[in-house]
Short mmCIF file of C-alpha atoms and ligand atoms in Angstrom, two decimals:
data_model
loop_
_atom_site.label_atom_id
_atom_site.label_comp_id
_atom_site.label_asym_id
_atom_site.label_seq_id
_atom_site.Cartn_x
_atom_site.Cartn_y
_atom_site.Cartn_z
CA GLU A 158 96.21 108.64 72.20
CA VAL A 159 97.71 105.07 72.63
CA ILE A 160 95.05 102.65 71.50
CA ASP A 161 95.99 99.06 70.77
CA GLY A 162 99.22 99.13 72.62
CA LYS A 163 101.47 97.41 70.58
CA ILE A 164 105.36 98.31 71.10
CA GLU A 165 108.08 98.24 68.68
CA TYR A 166 111.89 98.96 69.44
CA GLU A 167 113.67 98.98 66.25
CA HIS A 168 117.31 98.96 66.19
CA VAL A 169 117.04 101.15 69.39
CA ALA A 170 120.24 102.05 70.77
CA PHE A 171 120.33 104.31 74.12
CA THR A 172 123.20 105.93 75.73
CA TYR A 173 122.35 108.16 78.65
CA PRO A 174 122.87 112.11 78.40
CA THR A 175 125.81 112.30 80.99
CA ALA A 176 127.49 109.10 80.01
CA ASP A 177 129.73 107.67 77.09
CA GLU A 178 128.85 104.42 76.75
CA PRO A 179 125.75 103.41 75.10
CA VAL A 180 123.53 101.04 77.57
CA LEU A 181 121.44 99.66 74.83
CA THR A 182 122.93 98.51 71.66
CA ASP A 183 120.50 97.77 68.42
CA VAL A 184 117.40 96.40 70.43
CA SER A 185 114.74 95.02 67.95
CA PHE A 186 111.59 93.18 69.18
CA THR A 187 108.05 93.57 69.03
CA VAL A 188 105.19 93.37 71.79
CA ASN A 189 101.65 92.88 70.57
CA PRO A 190 98.83 94.10 71.99
CA ARG A 191 97.23 92.65 75.04
CA GLU A 192 100.54 90.49 75.12
CA LYS A 193 102.40 90.13 78.40
CA LEU A 194 106.47 89.92 78.16
CA ALA A 195 108.13 89.18 80.86
CA ILE A 196 112.30 91.01 80.86
CA ILE A 197 114.65 89.22 82.60
CA GLY A 198 118.67 89.71 82.40
CA ALA A 199 121.38 90.15 84.75
CA THR A 200 121.55 93.45 87.10
CA GLY A 201 122.98 96.00 84.89
CA ALA A 202 121.92 94.63 81.56
CA GLY A 203 119.93 97.52 80.88
CA LYS A 204 116.32 96.39 81.54
CA THR A 205 115.24 99.61 83.50
CA SER A 206 116.89 101.83 80.67
CA LEU A 207 114.82 99.70 78.10
CA PHE A 208 111.72 100.65 80.06
CA GLN A 209 112.17 104.19 80.59
CA LEU A 210 112.05 105.20 76.89
CA ILE A 211 108.62 104.15 76.62
CA PRO A 212 107.00 106.90 79.28
CA ARG A 213 109.48 108.84 77.25
CA LEU A 214 111.72 109.93 80.52
CA TYR A 215 114.54 109.61 77.91
CA ASN A 216 114.66 109.75 74.17
CA VAL A 217 116.37 107.05 72.02
CA THR A 218 119.71 107.76 70.93
CA LYS A 219 119.57 105.99 67.55
CA GLY A 220 116.97 103.77 66.20
CA VAL A 221 112.72 104.38 66.61
CA LEU A 222 110.52 103.16 68.77
CA TYR A 223 107.15 103.00 67.47
CA ILE A 224 103.49 102.95 69.85
CA ASP A 225 100.71 100.98 67.74
CA GLN A 226 102.95 101.40 64.23
CA LYS A 227 104.04 105.61 65.25
CA PRO A 228 106.97 106.72 66.11
CA ILE A 229 106.62 107.25 69.74
CA THR A 230 107.46 110.89 69.14
CA SER A 231 104.77 111.92 67.43
CA TYR A 232 102.57 111.38 70.66
CA THR A 233 102.61 114.59 73.37
CA LEU A 234 104.13 113.24 76.41
CA ASP A 235 100.50 113.88 77.99
CA GLN A 236 98.97 111.06 75.45
CA LEU A 237 101.84 109.13 76.22
CA ARG A 238 101.79 108.87 79.96
CA GLY A 239 97.76 109.06 80.22
CA SER A 240 98.11 105.72 78.28
CA ILE A 241 100.86 104.11 80.03
CA GLY A 242 100.91 102.86 83.67
CA TYR A 243 104.80 102.68 84.81
CA VAL A 244 105.53 101.32 87.68
CA PRO A 245 109.49 102.29 88.74
CA GLN A 246 111.79 99.90 90.34
CA SER A 247 111.81 102.37 93.45
CA PRO A 248 108.43 103.88 93.95
CA LEU A 249 107.79 107.34 95.21
CA LEU A 250 104.53 108.29 97.40
CA PHE A 251 104.16 111.74 98.79
CA THR A 252 103.36 112.87 102.07
CA GLY A 253 99.81 112.88 101.87
CA SER A 254 96.92 110.20 102.26
CA ILE A 255 97.13 106.71 101.00
CA ARG A 256 93.98 107.47 98.72
CA ASP A 257 95.58 110.54 97.66
CA ASN A 258 98.53 108.46 96.95
CA ILE A 259 96.39 105.82 94.72
CA ALA A 260 94.33 108.66 92.71
CA TRP A 261 97.52 110.70 91.62
CA GLY A 262 96.91 111.48 88.02
CA LYS A 263 93.31 110.66 88.38
CA GLU A 264 91.78 113.92 90.44
CA ASN A 265 88.23 112.77 89.82
CA ALA A 266 88.77 109.14 90.91
CA THR A 267 85.36 107.77 92.89
CA ARG A 268 86.12 105.52 96.14
CA GLU A 269 85.13 102.48 94.19
CA GLU A 270 88.00 102.91 91.50
CA ILE A 271 90.55 103.40 94.22
CA ILE A 272 88.83 100.49 96.25
CA GLN A 273 88.83 98.59 93.04
CA SER A 274 92.53 99.14 91.84
CA ALA A 275 93.63 98.70 95.24
CA LYS A 276 92.20 95.31 95.71
CA ASP A 277 93.49 94.37 92.20
CA ALA A 278 97.21 95.70 93.34
CA GLN A 279 96.40 93.07 96.29
CA ILE A 280 97.19 95.88 99.38
CA HIS A 281 93.64 96.66 100.16
CA ASP A 282 93.36 94.29 103.02
CA THR A 283 96.73 96.21 104.39
CA ILE A 284 95.08 99.45 104.11
CA MET A 285 92.11 98.56 105.78
CA ASP A 286 94.00 97.27 108.74
CA LEU A 287 95.67 100.54 109.03
CA PRO A 288 94.97 103.04 111.65
CA ASP A 289 92.58 105.53 109.54
CA GLN A 290 92.44 103.04 106.29
CA TYR A 291 92.56 105.00 103.20
CA ASP A 292 92.81 108.04 105.11
CA THR A 293 95.88 107.09 106.41
CA ARG A 294 99.29 109.65 105.99
CA VAL A 295 101.93 108.04 104.56
CA GLY A 296 105.68 110.00 104.16
CA GLN A 297 106.84 112.66 106.52
CA LYS A 298 105.07 111.93 110.06
CA GLY A 299 103.01 109.43 108.37
CA VAL A 300 103.21 105.62 108.86
CA ASN A 301 106.41 103.91 107.30
CA LEU A 302 105.58 101.31 104.87
CA SER A 303 107.49 98.39 103.73
CA GLY A 304 109.13 98.62 99.87
CA GLY A 305 106.35 95.70 99.14
CA GLN A 306 104.04 97.75 100.17
CA LYS A 307 104.57 100.85 98.77
CA GLN A 308 105.53 98.78 95.25
CA ARG A 309 101.87 97.95 95.53
CA ILE A 310 100.35 101.14 96.04
CA SER A 311 102.25 102.06 92.99
CA ILE A 312 100.70 99.45 91.16
CA ALA A 313 97.30 100.77 92.20
CA ARG A 314 97.98 104.21 90.73
CA ALA A 315 98.97 102.89 87.91
CA LEU A 316 96.06 100.51 87.10
CA ILE A 317 93.39 103.19 88.77
CA ARG A 318 93.96 104.84 84.94
CA ARG A 319 93.06 101.89 83.09
CA PRO A 320 96.57 101.97 81.13
CA LYS A 321 96.77 100.84 77.91
CA ILE A 322 100.29 99.74 78.56
CA LEU A 323 101.53 98.30 81.95
CA MET A 324 105.17 98.69 82.77
CA LEU A 325 106.03 96.98 86.15
CA ASP A 326 109.54 97.23 86.93
CA ASP A 327 110.47 94.62 89.40
CA SER A 328 106.90 95.64 91.05
CA THR A 329 106.36 92.08 93.07
CA SER A 330 109.95 91.43 93.89
CA ALA A 331 108.89 91.68 97.35
CA LEU A 332 105.24 89.31 97.16
CA ASP A 333 105.35 85.84 98.00
CA LEU A 334 104.38 83.63 95.09
CA ALA A 335 100.59 83.34 96.26
CA THR A 336 100.00 87.16 96.57
CA GLU A 337 102.00 88.06 93.28
CA SER A 338 100.13 85.00 91.17
CA GLU A 339 96.44 87.19 92.34
CA LEU A 340 97.88 90.17 91.67
CA LEU A 341 98.92 89.15 87.87
CA ARG A 342 95.80 87.43 87.49
CA ALA A 343 93.76 90.80 88.45
CA ILE A 344 95.65 92.45 86.15
CA GLN A 345 94.57 90.11 83.50
CA HIS A 346 91.45 91.55 83.10
CA TYR A 347 92.95 95.13 82.35
CA HIS A 348 93.63 93.16 79.14
CA CYS A 349 96.60 95.91 78.93
CA THR A 350 99.89 95.21 76.94
CA THR A 351 101.97 94.29 80.02
CA MET A 352 105.89 94.44 80.22
CA ILE A 353 107.22 93.29 83.41
CA ILE A 354 110.84 93.18 84.61
CA THR A 355 111.61 90.27 86.95
CA SER A 356 113.76 88.31 88.68
CA LYS A 357 111.99 85.49 89.47
CA ILE A 358 111.83 82.78 86.73
CA SER A 359 108.82 81.46 87.66
CA THR A 360 106.94 85.19 86.75
CA ALA A 361 108.56 85.36 83.88
CA ILE A 362 107.22 81.47 82.58
CA SER A 363 103.75 82.98 83.82
CA ALA A 364 104.09 85.53 80.42
CA ASP A 365 103.63 84.97 77.05
CA ARG A 366 106.67 85.52 75.90
CA ILE A 367 110.13 86.32 77.89
CA LEU A 368 112.88 88.69 76.72
CA LEU A 369 116.25 87.64 77.96
CA MET A 370 118.82 90.90 78.02
CA ASN A 371 122.17 90.70 78.27
CA ASP A 372 124.91 93.80 78.00
CA GLY A 373 122.38 95.94 76.72
CA LYS A 374 120.98 93.73 73.84
CA VAL A 375 118.43 91.18 73.30
CA LEU A 376 119.91 88.13 73.52
CA ALA A 377 116.56 85.88 73.04
CA ILE A 378 113.10 86.54 72.88
CA GLY A 379 110.24 83.89 72.89
CA THR A 380 108.34 81.14 75.16
CA HIS A 381 110.07 79.50 77.65
CA GLU A 382 110.23 76.31 75.30
CA GLU A 383 111.33 78.50 72.63
CA LEU A 384 114.28 79.83 74.99
CA LEU A 385 115.13 76.42 76.47
CA ASN A 386 116.26 75.24 72.84
CA GLN A 387 117.73 78.94 71.90
CA SER A 388 119.81 80.05 74.48
CA SER A 389 122.64 78.20 77.02
CA LEU A 390 122.31 81.07 79.06
CA TYR A 391 118.56 81.05 79.42
CA MET A 392 119.00 77.23 80.23
CA ARG A 393 121.55 78.25 82.84
CA ILE A 394 119.26 80.88 84.42
CA VAL A 395 116.26 77.96 85.16
CA GLU A 396 118.43 75.82 86.37
CA SER A 397 120.07 77.84 88.84
N1 DCP B 411 123.08 103.60 84.57
C1 DCP B 411 123.26 104.59 83.90
N2 DCP B 411 122.63 106.21 84.34
C2 DCP B 411 121.60 105.79 84.60
C3 DCP B 411 120.96 104.71 84.90
C4 DCP B 411 121.70 103.98 84.90
O1 DCP B 411 124.67 105.28 83.36
N3 DCP B 411 120.52 106.72 85.14
C5 DCP B 411 123.54 102.63 83.95
C6 DCP B 411 124.09 101.65 84.79
C7 DCP B 411 124.21 100.32 84.47
C8 DCP B 411 123.52 100.10 82.84
O2 DCP B 411 123.43 101.61 82.52
O3 DCP B 411 125.54 100.11 83.76
C9 DCP B 411 122.24 99.73 82.80
O4 DCP B 411 121.41 100.16 83.86
P1 DCP B 411 119.98 99.23 84.14
O5 DCP B 411 119.49 100.07 85.40
O6 DCP B 411 119.33 99.58 82.87
O7 DCP B 411 120.39 98.15 84.55
P2 DCP B 411 119.09 96.74 85.24
O8 DCP B 411 117.38 97.30 85.18
O9 DCP B 411 119.02 95.92 83.96
O10 DCP B 411 119.85 96.50 86.55
P3 DCP B 411 118.93 96.24 87.77
O11 DCP B 411 118.67 94.41 87.50
O12 DCP B 411 119.63 96.15 88.82
O13 DCP B 411 117.60 97.21 88.17
MG1 MG B 412 116.57 97.94 86.80
#
């Protein structure tokens, strides 16, 4: 089981099984337990690909990925996925109630746990405004939810399992800044290692450190001030 949530990429390269060219080349960096790391970089830079290696949706092609100093391949998929809250860039809800969608993967979840994770994900008030509240059906013949509402239900689904590692792939893109900062504040109480892909520079600055990706590589990693000194690309992003 994942205990601390330390993550280390060591000379990681990755090529999709169906592709010829690598999308990640020689990626090395460490995320400390309970640290919050923001990942930024242009579209196609490889941010989502970098993420997908942690829950082992794909295997590393070259190099080693460590969790708590052990190669990721030494964990079973159940151990790994039980410890990781992964919110994909385009979250999927299944046909069923909102309650079941949040509790998915934690069938014994209590009513209180479901409500608490929805509150932390800043979606509780929206749910309470729906016709059948937590029993409202989504998916086919159910209510239509916006992309941002689906994202927050997906975040609640990740939080309810009290993950050691939380991975948000652009999951707050549809939120206004005030709601987003409430959500990020609530997540701090989970004391998990957090990796958050974002296109908002203000969100990146609120993290402990920022990793700037470019063309499948780590261009720079450090605090906002460090990156301002290290990277002219970072400076251009901040100024734009
Ligand atoms: N790619 C691929 N096969 C996939 C997914 C992606 O060949 N199943 C390619 C497309 C890109 C590169 O990998 O050239 C990196 O894609 P990512 O999805 O990792 O890129 P980002 O997440 O950084 O981009 P975005 O900001 O648009 O989400
Ligand atoms: Mg992506």
